[in-house]
Coordinates of C-alpha atoms in Angstrom, one line a residue:
M1 CA -2.9 -21.5 -44.0
S2 CA -0.4 -19.0 -45.5
Q3 CA 1.5 -16.6 -43.3
E4 CA -0.2 -13.6 -45.0
K5 CA -3.7 -14.9 -44.4
L6 CA -2.8 -15.8 -40.7
A7 CA -1.4 -12.3 -40.3
K8 CA -4.6 -10.7 -41.6
E9 CA -6.8 -12.8 -39.3
I10 CA -4.6 -12.0 -36.3
V11 CA -4.7 -8.2 -36.9
E12 CA -8.5 -8.3 -37.4
L13 CA -9.1 -10.4 -34.3
V14 CA -6.9 -8.2 -32.0
G15 CA -9.3 -5.4 -32.8
G16 CA -7.8 -4.1 -36.0
E17 CA -4.7 -2.0 -36.8
K18 CA -6.0 1.1 -34.9
N19 CA -6.3 -0.9 -31.7
V20 CA -2.5 -1.9 -31.8
E21 CA -0.3 0.4 -29.8
S22 CA 2.9 -1.6 -30.4
L23 CA 4.0 -5.1 -31.5
V24 CA 7.2 -7.0 -30.9
H25 CA 8.0 -10.7 -31.1
C26 CA 10.2 -13.2 -29.3
A27 CA 11.0 -16.8 -30.2
T28 CA 7.4 -18.0 -30.4
R29 CA 5.0 -15.2 -29.6
L30 CA 3.6 -12.0 -31.1
R31 CA 3.5 -9.6 -28.2
F32 CA 0.9 -6.9 -28.8
V33 CA 0.2 -3.9 -26.6
L34 CA -3.4 -3.1 -27.3
K35 CA -5.3 0.2 -26.6
D36 CA -8.3 -1.8 -25.6
D37 CA -8.0 -5.5 -24.7
A38 CA -11.8 -5.8 -24.8
K39 CA -11.8 -5.3 -28.6
A40 CA -9.7 -8.5 -29.1
D41 CA -11.6 -11.7 -29.8
K42 CA -9.6 -14.1 -27.8
A43 CA -12.0 -17.0 -28.3
K44 CA -11.8 -16.8 -32.1
L45 CA -8.0 -16.3 -32.0
E46 CA -7.6 -19.5 -30.0
K47 CA -9.6 -21.5 -32.5
T48 CA -7.7 -20.1 -35.5
E49 CA -5.6 -22.5 -37.4
G50 CA -1.9 -21.8 -36.9
I51 CA -2.3 -20.2 -33.4
I52 CA -1.2 -22.4 -30.4
A53 CA -2.4 -20.2 -27.5
V54 CA -3.4 -16.7 -26.5
K55 CA -2.1 -15.3 -23.2
E56 CA -2.4 -12.0 -21.4
N57 CA 0.5 -11.2 -19.2
G58 CA 2.5 -8.2 -18.1
G59 CA 0.3 -5.7 -20.0
Q60 CA 0.7 -7.6 -23.2
F61 CA -1.7 -9.5 -25.4
Q62 CA 0.4 -12.5 -26.5
V63 CA -0.4 -14.7 -29.5
V64 CA 1.7 -17.9 -29.5
V65 CA 2.3 -19.1 -33.1
G66 CA 5.5 -21.2 -32.6
N67 CA 8.8 -21.0 -34.5
K68 CA 7.1 -19.4 -37.6
V69 CA 6.7 -16.1 -35.6
P70 CA 9.3 -14.1 -37.7
E71 CA 7.4 -14.9 -40.9
V72 CA 4.0 -13.9 -39.4
Y73 CA 5.5 -10.8 -37.8
S74 CA 7.0 -9.8 -41.2
A75 CA 3.6 -10.5 -42.9
I76 CA 1.9 -8.2 -40.4
G77 CA 4.4 -5.5 -41.4
Q78 CA 3.5 -5.9 -45.0
I79 CA -0.2 -5.8 -44.7
S80 CA -0.4 -3.0 -42.1
N81 CA 1.4 0.1 -40.7
I82 CA 1.7 -1.5 -37.2
L83 CA 5.5 -1.9 -37.5
D84 CA 6.0 1.6 -39.0
D85 CA 7.3 3.9 -36.3
S86 CA 6.4 7.0 -38.3
S87 CA 2.7 6.1 -38.6
D88 CA 0.2 8.2 -36.8
K89 CA -1.0 6.5 -33.7
E90 CA -3.9 7.3 -31.4
K91 CA -3.4 8.1 -27.8
P92 CA -2.0 4.9 -26.1
R93 CA -3.7 3.2 -23.3
K94 CA -2.6 3.7 -19.7
A95 CA 0.5 1.6 -19.0
A96 CA 0.4 -1.4 -16.7
K97 CA 1.6 -0.8 -13.2
G98 CA 3.6 -2.8 -10.7
L99 CA 5.1 -6.1 -11.6
G100 CA 3.1 -6.3 -14.7
G101 CA 4.4 -3.0 -15.9
I102 CA 8.0 -4.0 -15.2
I103 CA 7.6 -7.3 -17.1
D104 CA 6.0 -5.4 -20.0
I105 CA 9.0 -3.0 -20.2
I106 CA 11.6 -5.7 -20.0
S107 CA 10.0 -8.0 -22.5
S108 CA 9.4 -5.2 -25.0
I109 CA 13.0 -4.2 -24.8
F110 CA 14.6 -7.6 -25.0
A111 CA 12.2 -9.7 -27.1
P112 CA 13.3 -8.2 -30.5
L113 CA 16.9 -9.1 -29.8
L114 CA 16.4 -12.8 -28.7
G115 CA 16.7 -14.3 -32.2
V116 CA 20.0 -12.7 -33.1
M117 CA 21.2 -13.0 -29.6
A118 CA 20.7 -16.8 -29.8
G119 CA 22.4 -17.0 -33.2
A120 CA 25.4 -15.0 -31.9
G121 CA 25.5 -17.1 -28.8
I122 CA 25.6 -20.3 -30.7
L123 CA 28.4 -19.1 -32.9
K124 CA 30.3 -17.9 -29.8
G125 CA 29.9 -21.3 -28.2
L126 CA 31.1 -23.1 -31.3
L127 CA 34.2 -20.9 -31.4
L128 CA 34.9 -21.8 -27.8
I129 CA 34.7 -25.5 -28.6
A130 CA 36.8 -25.1 -31.7
S131 CA 39.5 -23.3 -29.8
N132 CA 39.5 -25.6 -26.9
I133 CA 39.9 -28.8 -29.0
G134 CA 42.5 -27.2 -31.3
W135 CA 40.4 -26.8 -34.5
L136 CA 41.1 -23.1 -34.6
E137 CA 43.8 -21.0 -32.9
T138 CA 42.7 -17.7 -31.4
T139 CA 45.5 -16.0 -33.2
E140 CA 44.2 -17.0 -36.6
T141 CA 42.5 -14.3 -38.7
T142 CA 39.6 -16.7 -39.4
Y143 CA 38.9 -16.9 -35.7
T144 CA 39.2 -13.1 -35.4
I145 CA 36.6 -12.6 -38.1
L146 CA 34.1 -15.2 -36.8
Y147 CA 34.6 -13.9 -33.2
A148 CA 33.8 -10.4 -34.4
A149 CA 30.6 -11.7 -35.9
A150 CA 29.7 -13.5 -32.7
D151 CA 30.7 -10.8 -30.2
S152 CA 29.7 -7.6 -31.9
L153 CA 26.1 -7.8 -30.7
F154 CA 27.3 -8.1 -27.1
Y155 CA 30.0 -5.5 -27.4
F156 CA 27.6 -2.9 -28.9
L157 CA 24.6 -4.1 -26.9
P158 CA 23.9 -0.6 -25.4
L159 CA 23.3 0.6 -29.0
L160 CA 20.7 -2.1 -29.7
L161 CA 19.0 -1.6 -26.3
A162 CA 18.9 2.1 -27.0
V163 CA 16.8 1.4 -30.1
T164 CA 14.3 -1.0 -28.4
T165 CA 14.0 1.1 -25.3
A166 CA 13.4 4.3 -27.4
R167 CA 10.7 2.4 -29.3
K168 CA 9.0 1.3 -26.1
F169 CA 9.0 4.8 -24.6
Q170 CA 8.4 6.6 -27.9
G171 CA 11.7 8.5 -27.8
N172 CA 13.9 9.5 -30.7
M173 CA 15.9 6.3 -31.6
F174 CA 18.8 8.2 -33.2
V175 CA 19.3 10.4 -30.2
A176 CA 19.2 7.3 -28.0
M177 CA 21.8 5.5 -30.1
T178 CA 24.0 8.6 -30.0
I179 CA 23.9 8.6 -26.2
A180 CA 24.7 4.9 -26.2
G181 CA 27.5 5.5 -28.7
A182 CA 29.1 8.1 -26.4
L183 CA 29.3 5.5 -23.6
I184 CA 31.5 3.3 -25.7
Y185 CA 33.2 6.0 -27.7
P186 CA 37.0 5.3 -28.1
S187 CA 38.2 8.3 -26.2
I188 CA 35.9 7.5 -23.2
V189 CA 37.1 3.9 -23.3
T190 CA 40.7 5.1 -23.3
L191 CA 40.1 7.3 -20.3
K192 CA 38.8 4.3 -18.4
S193 CA 41.5 1.9 -19.5
E194 CA 44.3 4.3 -18.7
G195 CA 42.8 5.3 -15.4
T196 CA 42.8 9.0 -16.2
P197 CA 41.2 11.1 -13.5
T198 CA 38.0 12.5 -15.2
D199 CA 35.6 15.3 -14.2
F200 CA 32.8 17.2 -15.8
F201 CA 33.1 20.9 -14.9
G202 CA 34.8 19.9 -11.7
I203 CA 32.3 17.1 -10.9
P204 CA 34.2 13.8 -10.6
V205 CA 33.2 11.1 -13.1
I206 CA 33.4 7.5 -12.1
L207 CA 34.1 5.8 -15.4
M208 CA 32.8 2.3 -16.1
N209 CA 33.2 -0.2 -19.0
Y210 CA 29.8 0.1 -20.7
S211 CA 30.3 -2.4 -23.5
S212 CA 27.8 -5.2 -23.1
T213 CA 26.0 -3.4 -20.2
V214 CA 22.2 -3.4 -19.9
I215 CA 20.8 -1.2 -17.1
P216 CA 22.7 2.1 -17.7
I217 CA 21.4 2.8 -21.2
I218 CA 17.9 1.6 -20.4
L219 CA 17.7 4.1 -17.5
A220 CA 19.2 6.8 -19.7
V221 CA 16.8 6.4 -22.6
I222 CA 13.8 6.3 -20.3
V223 CA 14.7 9.6 -18.8
M224 CA 15.7 10.9 -22.2
S225 CA 12.2 10.1 -23.6
K226 CA 10.6 12.0 -20.8
L227 CA 12.8 15.1 -21.3
E228 CA 12.2 14.9 -25.1
K229 CA 8.4 15.2 -24.6
F230 CA 8.9 18.1 -22.3
F231 CA 11.2 20.0 -24.7
N232 CA 9.0 19.3 -27.7
K233 CA 6.0 20.8 -25.9
T234 CA 8.0 23.8 -24.6
L235 CA 10.1 24.8 -27.6
H236 CA 8.7 26.5 -30.7
D237 CA 8.0 24.3 -33.7
S238 CA 10.6 26.2 -35.8
V239 CA 13.5 25.1 -33.6
K240 CA 12.5 22.1 -31.7
N241 CA 13.7 19.6 -34.3
F242 CA 17.3 20.4 -33.8
V243 CA 17.3 22.2 -30.4
T244 CA 15.6 19.3 -28.6
P245 CA 18.3 16.8 -29.7
L246 CA 21.0 19.3 -28.7
F247 CA 19.6 19.7 -25.2
L248 CA 19.2 15.9 -24.8
L249 CA 22.8 15.2 -25.8
V250 CA 24.2 18.0 -23.6
I251 CA 22.1 16.8 -20.6
M252 CA 21.9 13.1 -21.0
V253 CA 25.5 12.1 -21.9
P254 CA 27.1 13.7 -18.8
L255 CA 24.2 12.7 -16.6
T256 CA 24.5 9.1 -17.7
L257 CA 28.3 9.1 -17.1
L258 CA 27.8 10.8 -13.7
V259 CA 24.7 9.0 -12.4
F260 CA 22.9 6.4 -14.5
G261 CA 26.0 4.6 -15.7
P262 CA 27.6 3.9 -12.3
F263 CA 24.2 3.3 -10.6
G264 CA 23.1 0.8 -13.3
V265 CA 26.4 -1.0 -13.3
Y266 CA 26.4 -1.3 -9.5
V267 CA 22.8 -2.5 -9.4
G268 CA 23.4 -5.0 -12.1
N269 CA 26.5 -6.3 -10.4
G270 CA 24.7 -6.5 -7.1
I271 CA 21.9 -8.6 -8.5
A272 CA 24.3 -10.8 -10.3
A273 CA 26.4 -11.2 -7.1
G274 CA 23.3 -12.1 -5.1
L275 CA 22.4 -14.9 -7.5
V276 CA 26.0 -16.1 -7.7
A277 CA 26.1 -16.2 -3.9
A278 CA 22.9 -18.3 -3.8
F279 CA 24.5 -20.8 -6.1
G280 CA 27.7 -20.6 -4.1
F281 CA 25.8 -21.4 -0.8
S282 CA 24.1 -24.5 -2.2
P283 CA 24.4 -25.1 -5.9
L284 CA 22.4 -28.2 -5.6
L285 CA 19.4 -26.5 -3.9
A286 CA 19.6 -23.4 -6.1
G287 CA 19.8 -25.5 -9.2
A288 CA 16.8 -27.5 -8.1
V289 CA 14.7 -24.4 -7.5
M290 CA 15.7 -22.9 -10.9
G291 CA 15.0 -26.2 -12.7
A292 CA 11.6 -26.6 -11.1
S293 CA 10.4 -23.1 -11.4
W294 CA 11.7 -21.8 -14.8
Q295 CA 8.7 -22.9 -16.9
L296 CA 6.3 -21.6 -14.2
L297 CA 8.0 -18.3 -14.5
V298 CA 7.7 -18.4 -18.3
I299 CA 3.9 -19.1 -18.1
F300 CA 3.4 -16.0 -16.0
G301 CA 6.0 -13.9 -18.0
I302 CA 8.1 -13.3 -14.9
H303 CA 11.2 -14.9 -16.4
W304 CA 11.8 -11.6 -18.2
G305 CA 13.1 -10.2 -14.9
L306 CA 15.9 -12.7 -15.0
I307 CA 17.0 -12.4 -18.6
P308 CA 18.8 -9.1 -18.1
V309 CA 20.6 -10.7 -15.1
F310 CA 21.9 -13.6 -17.4
I311 CA 23.1 -11.1 -20.0
N312 CA 24.7 -8.9 -17.3
N313 CA 26.6 -11.9 -15.8
V314 CA 28.1 -12.8 -19.1
A315 CA 29.0 -9.2 -19.7
V316 CA 30.6 -8.6 -16.3
Y317 CA 32.1 -12.0 -15.4
G318 CA 32.3 -13.5 -18.9
Q319 CA 30.1 -16.4 -17.7
D320 CA 26.8 -17.1 -16.0
G321 CA 26.1 -19.8 -13.5
V322 CA 22.4 -19.3 -13.1
K323 CA 21.0 -19.9 -16.5
P324 CA 22.3 -23.5 -17.0
A325 CA 19.9 -24.9 -14.4
A326 CA 17.0 -23.4 -16.4
T327 CA 17.9 -25.7 -19.2
A328 CA 16.8 -28.6 -17.2
S329 CA 13.3 -27.2 -17.1
I330 CA 13.2 -27.0 -20.9
F331 CA 14.2 -30.6 -21.4
A332 CA 11.9 -31.8 -18.5
Q333 CA 8.8 -30.4 -20.2
T334 CA 10.1 -32.0 -23.4
G335 CA 10.3 -35.3 -21.6
A336 CA 6.8 -34.9 -20.2
A337 CA 5.4 -34.3 -23.7
F338 CA 7.3 -37.4 -24.9
G339 CA 5.7 -39.4 -22.1
V340 CA 2.3 -38.3 -23.2
M341 CA 3.1 -39.4 -26.8
L342 CA 4.1 -42.9 -25.5
K343 CA 1.1 -43.2 -23.2
T344 CA -1.9 -41.8 -25.1
K345 CA -4.1 -43.9 -27.4
N346 CA -5.6 -40.8 -28.9
K347 CA -4.2 -40.3 -32.4
K348 CA -4.6 -36.6 -32.4
L349 CA -3.0 -36.1 -29.1
K350 CA -0.2 -38.5 -30.0
T351 CA 0.6 -36.5 -33.1
L352 CA 0.5 -33.2 -31.2
A353 CA 2.7 -34.5 -28.4
G354 CA 5.2 -35.9 -30.9
S355 CA 5.6 -32.7 -32.9
S356 CA 5.7 -30.7 -29.6
T357 CA 8.5 -32.9 -28.3
L358 CA 10.6 -32.3 -31.4
T359 CA 10.0 -28.5 -31.3
A360 CA 10.8 -28.4 -27.5
L361 CA 14.1 -30.1 -28.0
F362 CA 15.2 -26.9 -29.8
G363 CA 14.0 -24.7 -27.0
I364 CA 10.5 -23.8 -28.2
T365 CA 8.4 -25.3 -25.4
E366 CA 5.1 -23.3 -25.8
P367 CA 3.4 -26.0 -28.0
A368 CA 4.4 -28.7 -25.5
I369 CA 3.3 -26.7 -22.5
Y370 CA 0.1 -25.0 -23.7
G371 CA -0.9 -27.8 -26.0
V372 CA 0.0 -30.9 -24.1
T373 CA 1.4 -30.9 -20.5
L374 CA -0.5 -28.0 -18.9
P375 CA -4.0 -29.0 -20.1
L376 CA -3.4 -32.6 -18.9
K377 CA -2.0 -31.3 -15.5
R378 CA -0.1 -34.3 -14.3
P379 CA 2.4 -34.3 -17.1
F380 CA 3.2 -30.7 -16.3
I381 CA 3.8 -31.6 -12.6
A382 CA 6.0 -34.4 -13.8
G383 CA 8.0 -31.9 -15.8
V384 CA 8.4 -29.7 -12.7
I385 CA 9.8 -32.6 -10.7
G386 CA 12.1 -33.7 -13.6
G387 CA 13.3 -30.1 -13.9
A388 CA 14.1 -30.0 -10.2
V389 CA 16.2 -33.2 -10.4
G390 CA 18.1 -32.1 -13.5
G391 CA 18.6 -28.6 -12.2
A392 CA 20.1 -30.0 -9.0
I393 CA 22.6 -32.0 -11.0
I394 CA 23.5 -29.1 -13.2
G395 CA 23.9 -26.8 -10.3
Q396 CA 26.1 -29.2 -8.4
A397 CA 28.2 -29.7 -11.4
G398 CA 29.0 -26.0 -11.6
T399 CA 28.0 -25.7 -15.2
L400 CA 28.4 -22.2 -16.7
A401 CA 27.0 -20.3 -19.7
F402 CA 29.6 -18.3 -21.7
A403 CA 27.1 -16.6 -24.1
S404 CA 23.4 -15.8 -24.4
G405 CA 20.8 -17.9 -26.1
A406 CA 17.6 -19.7 -25.5
P407 CA 18.4 -23.2 -24.0
G408 CA 18.0 -26.1 -26.5
L409 CA 19.9 -28.7 -28.5
L410 CA 21.4 -26.1 -30.9
T411 CA 22.5 -23.8 -28.1
L412 CA 24.4 -26.4 -26.0
P413 CA 27.7 -25.0 -27.2
I414 CA 27.3 -21.9 -25.2
F415 CA 27.8 -24.0 -22.1
Y416 CA 31.1 -25.4 -23.2
G417 CA 33.9 -23.5 -21.6
P418 CA 37.7 -23.9 -21.2
G419 CA 38.4 -27.6 -20.7
G420 CA 34.7 -28.4 -20.9
Q421 CA 34.4 -28.1 -17.1
G422 CA 30.8 -28.6 -16.0
F423 CA 29.6 -29.5 -19.5
P424 CA 29.3 -33.3 -18.7
G425 CA 27.1 -32.3 -15.7
L426 CA 24.9 -30.3 -18.1
I427 CA 24.5 -33.2 -20.4
L428 CA 23.7 -35.6 -17.5
G429 CA 21.3 -33.1 -16.0
I430 CA 19.2 -32.6 -19.2
V431 CA 19.1 -36.3 -19.9
V432 CA 18.0 -37.1 -16.4
S433 CA 15.4 -34.3 -16.4
F434 CA 14.0 -35.7 -19.8
V435 CA 13.9 -39.3 -18.6
V436 CA 12.5 -38.6 -15.1
S437 CA 9.7 -36.5 -16.6
A438 CA 8.9 -39.0 -19.3
V439 CA 8.8 -41.9 -16.9
L440 CA 6.8 -40.0 -14.2
T441 CA 4.3 -38.9 -16.9
Y442 CA 3.9 -42.5 -18.0
I443 CA 3.5 -43.8 -14.5
M444 CA 1.3 -41.0 -13.1
G445 CA -0.9 -41.1 -16.2
F446 CA -3.5 -38.5 -17.1
K447 CA -7.1 -38.4 -18.3
D448 CA -6.7 -39.6 -21.9
P449 CA -9.2 -38.0 -24.3
V450 CA -9.5 -41.4 -26.0
E451 CA -11.6 -42.6 -23.1
E452 CA -14.4 -40.3 -23.9
E453 CA -14.0 -40.8 -27.7
T454 CA -14.2 -44.6 -27.6
K455 CA -17.2 -45.0 -25.3
S456 CA -19.7 -47.3 -27.0
E457 CA -23.1 -45.9 -27.9
S458 CA -24.8 -48.2 -25.4
T459 CA -22.5 -47.0 -22.6
A460 CA -23.1 -43.3 -23.5
S461 CA -26.9 -43.9 -23.7
A462 CA -26.9 -45.6 -20.3
E463 CA -25.0 -42.6 -18.8
Q464 CA -27.4 -40.1 -20.4
H465 CA -30.3 -42.1 -19.0
V466 CA -28.8 -42.0 -15.5
R467 CA -28.2 -38.3 -15.8
A468 CA -31.8 -37.8 -16.9
T469 CA -33.4 -40.0 -14.2
N470 CA -31.1 -39.3 -11.2
A471 CA -30.7 -36.1 -9.3
S472 CA -27.2 -34.6 -9.3
D473 CA -25.2 -34.7 -6.0
E474 CA -25.1 -30.9 -5.9
I475 CA -26.8 -28.0 -7.7
V476 CA -25.1 -24.6 -8.0
F477 CA -27.1 -21.6 -8.8
S478 CA -25.5 -18.6 -10.6
P479 CA -24.1 -16.1 -8.0
I480 CA -23.9 -13.4 -10.7
E481 CA -25.9 -12.0 -13.6
G482 CA -24.0 -11.8 -16.9
T483 CA -22.6 -13.7 -19.9
I484 CA -21.2 -17.2 -19.7
V485 CA -17.5 -17.5 -20.5
E486 CA -15.6 -20.8 -20.9
L487 CA -13.1 -21.2 -18.1
S488 CA -10.4 -21.8 -20.6
E489 CA -10.9 -18.2 -21.9
V490 CA -10.2 -16.5 -18.6
P491 CA -7.0 -14.5 -19.0
D492 CA -5.3 -16.1 -16.1
P493 CA -3.4 -19.4 -16.5
A494 CA -4.2 -20.7 -13.0
F495 CA -7.9 -20.5 -13.7
A496 CA -7.9 -21.2 -17.5
S497 CA -5.8 -24.4 -17.1
G498 CA -8.2 -25.8 -14.5
A499 CA -5.4 -26.0 -11.9
M500 CA -7.7 -24.3 -9.4
G501 CA -10.6 -26.7 -10.1
K502 CA -13.4 -27.2 -12.6
G503 CA -16.1 -24.6 -13.2
I504 CA -17.3 -21.8 -15.4
A505 CA -16.8 -18.0 -15.6
I506 CA -19.2 -15.1 -16.1
E507 CA -18.7 -11.6 -17.5
P508 CA -20.8 -9.7 -15.0
A509 CA -23.6 -7.3 -16.1
V510 CA -24.5 -6.4 -12.6
G511 CA -22.0 -5.9 -9.8
R512 CA -23.6 -8.2 -7.2
V513 CA -22.6 -11.7 -5.9
V514 CA -25.2 -13.8 -4.1
A515 CA -25.0 -17.1 -2.4
P516 CA -25.1 -20.0 -4.9
F517 CA -26.7 -22.4 -2.4
D518 CA -27.4 -22.8 1.3
G519 CA -24.2 -23.1 3.2
T520 CA -21.4 -21.4 5.1
V521 CA -18.9 -18.7 4.2
T522 CA -15.4 -20.3 4.6
V523 CA -13.3 -17.5 3.2
A524 CA -13.9 -13.8 3.0
F525 CA -10.7 -12.2 1.5
K526 CA -9.6 -9.0 3.2
K527 CA -9.2 -7.4 -0.2
K528 CA -12.9 -8.3 -0.8
H529 CA -12.2 -9.4 -4.4
A530 CA -13.1 -13.1 -3.7
L531 CA -15.0 -15.4 -1.4
A532 CA -15.6 -19.0 -0.8
V533 CA -18.8 -20.8 0.3
V534 CA -19.3 -24.5 1.2
S535 CA -22.7 -26.1 0.8
D536 CA -24.4 -28.2 3.5
T537 CA -23.5 -31.3 1.4
G538 CA -19.8 -30.4 1.0
A539 CA -19.4 -28.6 -2.3
E540 CA -16.8 -25.8 -2.1
I541 CA -17.3 -22.9 -4.5
L542 CA -14.9 -20.0 -5.0
V543 CA -16.1 -16.8 -6.6
H544 CA -13.2 -14.6 -7.8
V545 CA -14.3 -11.3 -9.2
G546 CA -12.0 -10.3 -12.0
V547 CA -8.4 -11.0 -12.8
D548 CA -5.6 -9.6 -10.6
T549 CA -8.2 -7.5 -8.8
V550 CA -6.4 -8.3 -5.5
K551 CA -4.1 -5.4 -6.5
L552 CA -7.0 -3.0 -6.1
D553 CA -6.6 -3.5 -2.3
G554 CA -10.4 -3.5 -1.8
Q555 CA -11.2 -0.5 -3.8
H556 CA -14.6 -0.6 -5.7
F557 CA -15.7 -3.6 -3.6
V558 CA -18.2 -3.8 -0.7
S559 CA -18.4 -7.0 1.3
H560 CA -21.5 -8.0 3.3
I561 CA -20.1 -11.1 4.9
K562 CA -17.5 -12.4 7.2
E563 CA -16.0 -15.9 7.6
G564 CA -18.3 -18.3 9.4
D565 CA -21.6 -16.7 8.3
R566 CA -24.5 -18.9 7.4
V567 CA -26.1 -17.9 4.1
Q568 CA -29.2 -18.9 2.2
A569 CA -29.3 -19.2 -1.6
G570 CA -29.7 -15.7 -3.0
D571 CA -28.4 -13.8 0.0
L572 CA -26.3 -10.8 -1.0
L573 CA -22.6 -11.5 -0.3
L574 CA -20.6 -8.9 -2.2
E575 CA -21.1 -5.8 -4.4
F576 CA -18.6 -4.3 -6.8
D577 CA -18.3 -1.4 -9.3
I578 CA -17.8 -2.9 -12.8
A579 CA -17.1 0.4 -14.5
Q580 CA -14.5 1.5 -11.9
I581 CA -12.7 -1.8 -12.0
K582 CA -12.4 -1.7 -15.8
A583 CA -11.3 1.9 -15.7
A584 CA -8.5 0.8 -13.4
G585 CA -7.3 -1.5 -16.1
Y586 CA -8.6 -4.9 -14.8
H587 CA -10.7 -7.6 -16.4
T588 CA -14.0 -8.3 -14.6
V589 CA -14.6 -11.8 -15.9
T590 CA -15.4 -13.8 -12.8
P591 CA -14.3 -17.5 -12.4
I592 CA -16.7 -19.7 -10.4
I593 CA -14.7 -22.7 -9.3
V594 CA -15.5 -26.0 -7.6
T595 CA -12.3 -26.1 -5.5
N596 CA -12.9 -29.7 -4.4
S597 CA -13.5 -30.9 -8.0
A598 CA -11.6 -34.0 -7.2
N599 CA -14.5 -35.2 -5.1
Y600 CA -16.8 -35.2 -8.2
E601 CA -16.6 -37.3 -11.3
E602 CA -18.2 -34.5 -13.4
V603 CA -18.8 -30.8 -13.1
I604 CA -21.3 -30.0 -15.8
P605 CA -22.3 -26.4 -16.8
Q606 CA -26.0 -26.0 -17.3
A607 CA -26.1 -22.5 -18.8
T608 CA -25.0 -20.8 -22.0
G609 CA -25.1 -17.2 -23.2
Q610 CA -26.9 -14.9 -20.8
V611 CA -27.5 -16.1 -17.2
H612 CA -29.5 -14.4 -14.5
S613 CA -28.7 -14.5 -10.8
Q614 CA -30.0 -17.7 -9.2
E615 CA -30.5 -19.5 -12.4
L616 CA -29.2 -23.1 -12.6
L617 CA -25.4 -22.8 -13.4
L618 CA -23.7 -26.1 -12.5
K619 CA -24.5 -29.7 -11.7
L620 CA -22.0 -31.8 -9.7
Y621 CA -22.0 -35.6 -10.0
S622 CA -19.9 -37.9 -7.7
G623 CA -20.5 -40.8 -10.0
K624 CA -22.2 -42.9 -7.4
G625 CA -25.3 -43.1 -9.5
L626 CA -23.4 -45.0 -12.2
E627 CA -21.9 -47.7 -10.1

């Protein structure tokens, strides 16, 4: 499929151009902020050729398309006005709150810079290697020119962050860049370097070195965007176009130098110092934790909280000791995908695992994770273990990063510092993480799709006969009235991946949950958003109303049970207000999970489309009838 055709399908399936509030991209994903997520057809997107996965994290609707993302992004710009900042936009939806909101802000600000940041980081690393082994002298003009190309992004980083932050908060980009420029203006830099006592109308100014800094300009532009909206509403149309920028510059430049600048630098340095201290206390343990958890953080989008820390460390200290351990996690998942390629007998999976392995070697792990290791579960776990082992080795070796860039084969030069100290430990760590993950994947195995595809017709017919003539081990009736949704389409990786257990999901039409069978309430969550019931024959069912609804702290829910209650099929357990939950910005799609799925050979959905409360929903088979 051509990039233009794929771009058209993506725009159409996310609800059309008018449903898009903003769009940025990172190394592999198109990151949409939609006005109404319900208008996006996630199921069709996931089935579209050229799309690897669709995720909803941190207030963003993310379409994973792999390393062709720049071309698709550009094609979207050509066929629509989505990338045009001057285009008229409808009122944006309410911003995400809490951790999701923070992740949305950070990813929107940094994602557009990751490509050029990786390229500049690689060049900087190569120059370090060239100077260390004597290929280029730092006094040569050739080195000076190339180093300027590599370092300019980092030196002028406040200017670039001013642009992306202004876009995110709908502020004037040119005013934002002017404020950033003032922070690194030559006369201000001279005042700092010469130690000249500085004040602003008698108020002492604590000057900092703002080149390569992250937090000060982000804080400044956020406040600037709020003030800009106030002035534009207050001032007359005839003067606001030039008086608003005047007020913003007069207010924000001094305010940033007096408050936001020092505060941002101190906060950034404090976070960096805390992580450095953790690695100083036990580099082996800290490296293991980072190596094991990095890809988990990536899945939930939480890794964006650490990226500014990595950049700040390089800016402040000229090096970063936290990021190298994350590299082990990248190569560990690569090794797990490679193990799947060696183990599987399914030709389609073998091809997918092979191509995903190659892509992951260069730092693009989404195809390997979402297409191979996570759906198969055990390979992903093997990758986590391999990442922990490799991360421990890298942490203990004291490996450092001297520039920014996504970990991968091409970016290894960014870890090569003076004398190559710690670099051999990095190489050993990523090799060990790859090998351990591949070997564990091969040994632990996984449910190979080939087993289902190669069953003989006679075996299949025999199993169908058994299913037809023997009762299931457990029958689960629908606890909710609504529309059946495949579990894989639930916008939460923990449920969608099957990690919580097998089952089904329902988009509720009525805000009532009833008992799915005769049994006992084993869990009644205090936040009332979920409950668990165990049947008299041992089936454990979890009903989780909505996604992330725990954050509602019990609002819009009424519980009618407590733990230990005996219930009969059809008894009312919980009521909830669908409209209020959606108005608060949460999905109401409700996973119904068999949490002890391991006890059953098969969990087979029995309903499609619309389902009424107490209709047959699932049949659970232990497999004893087939022995």
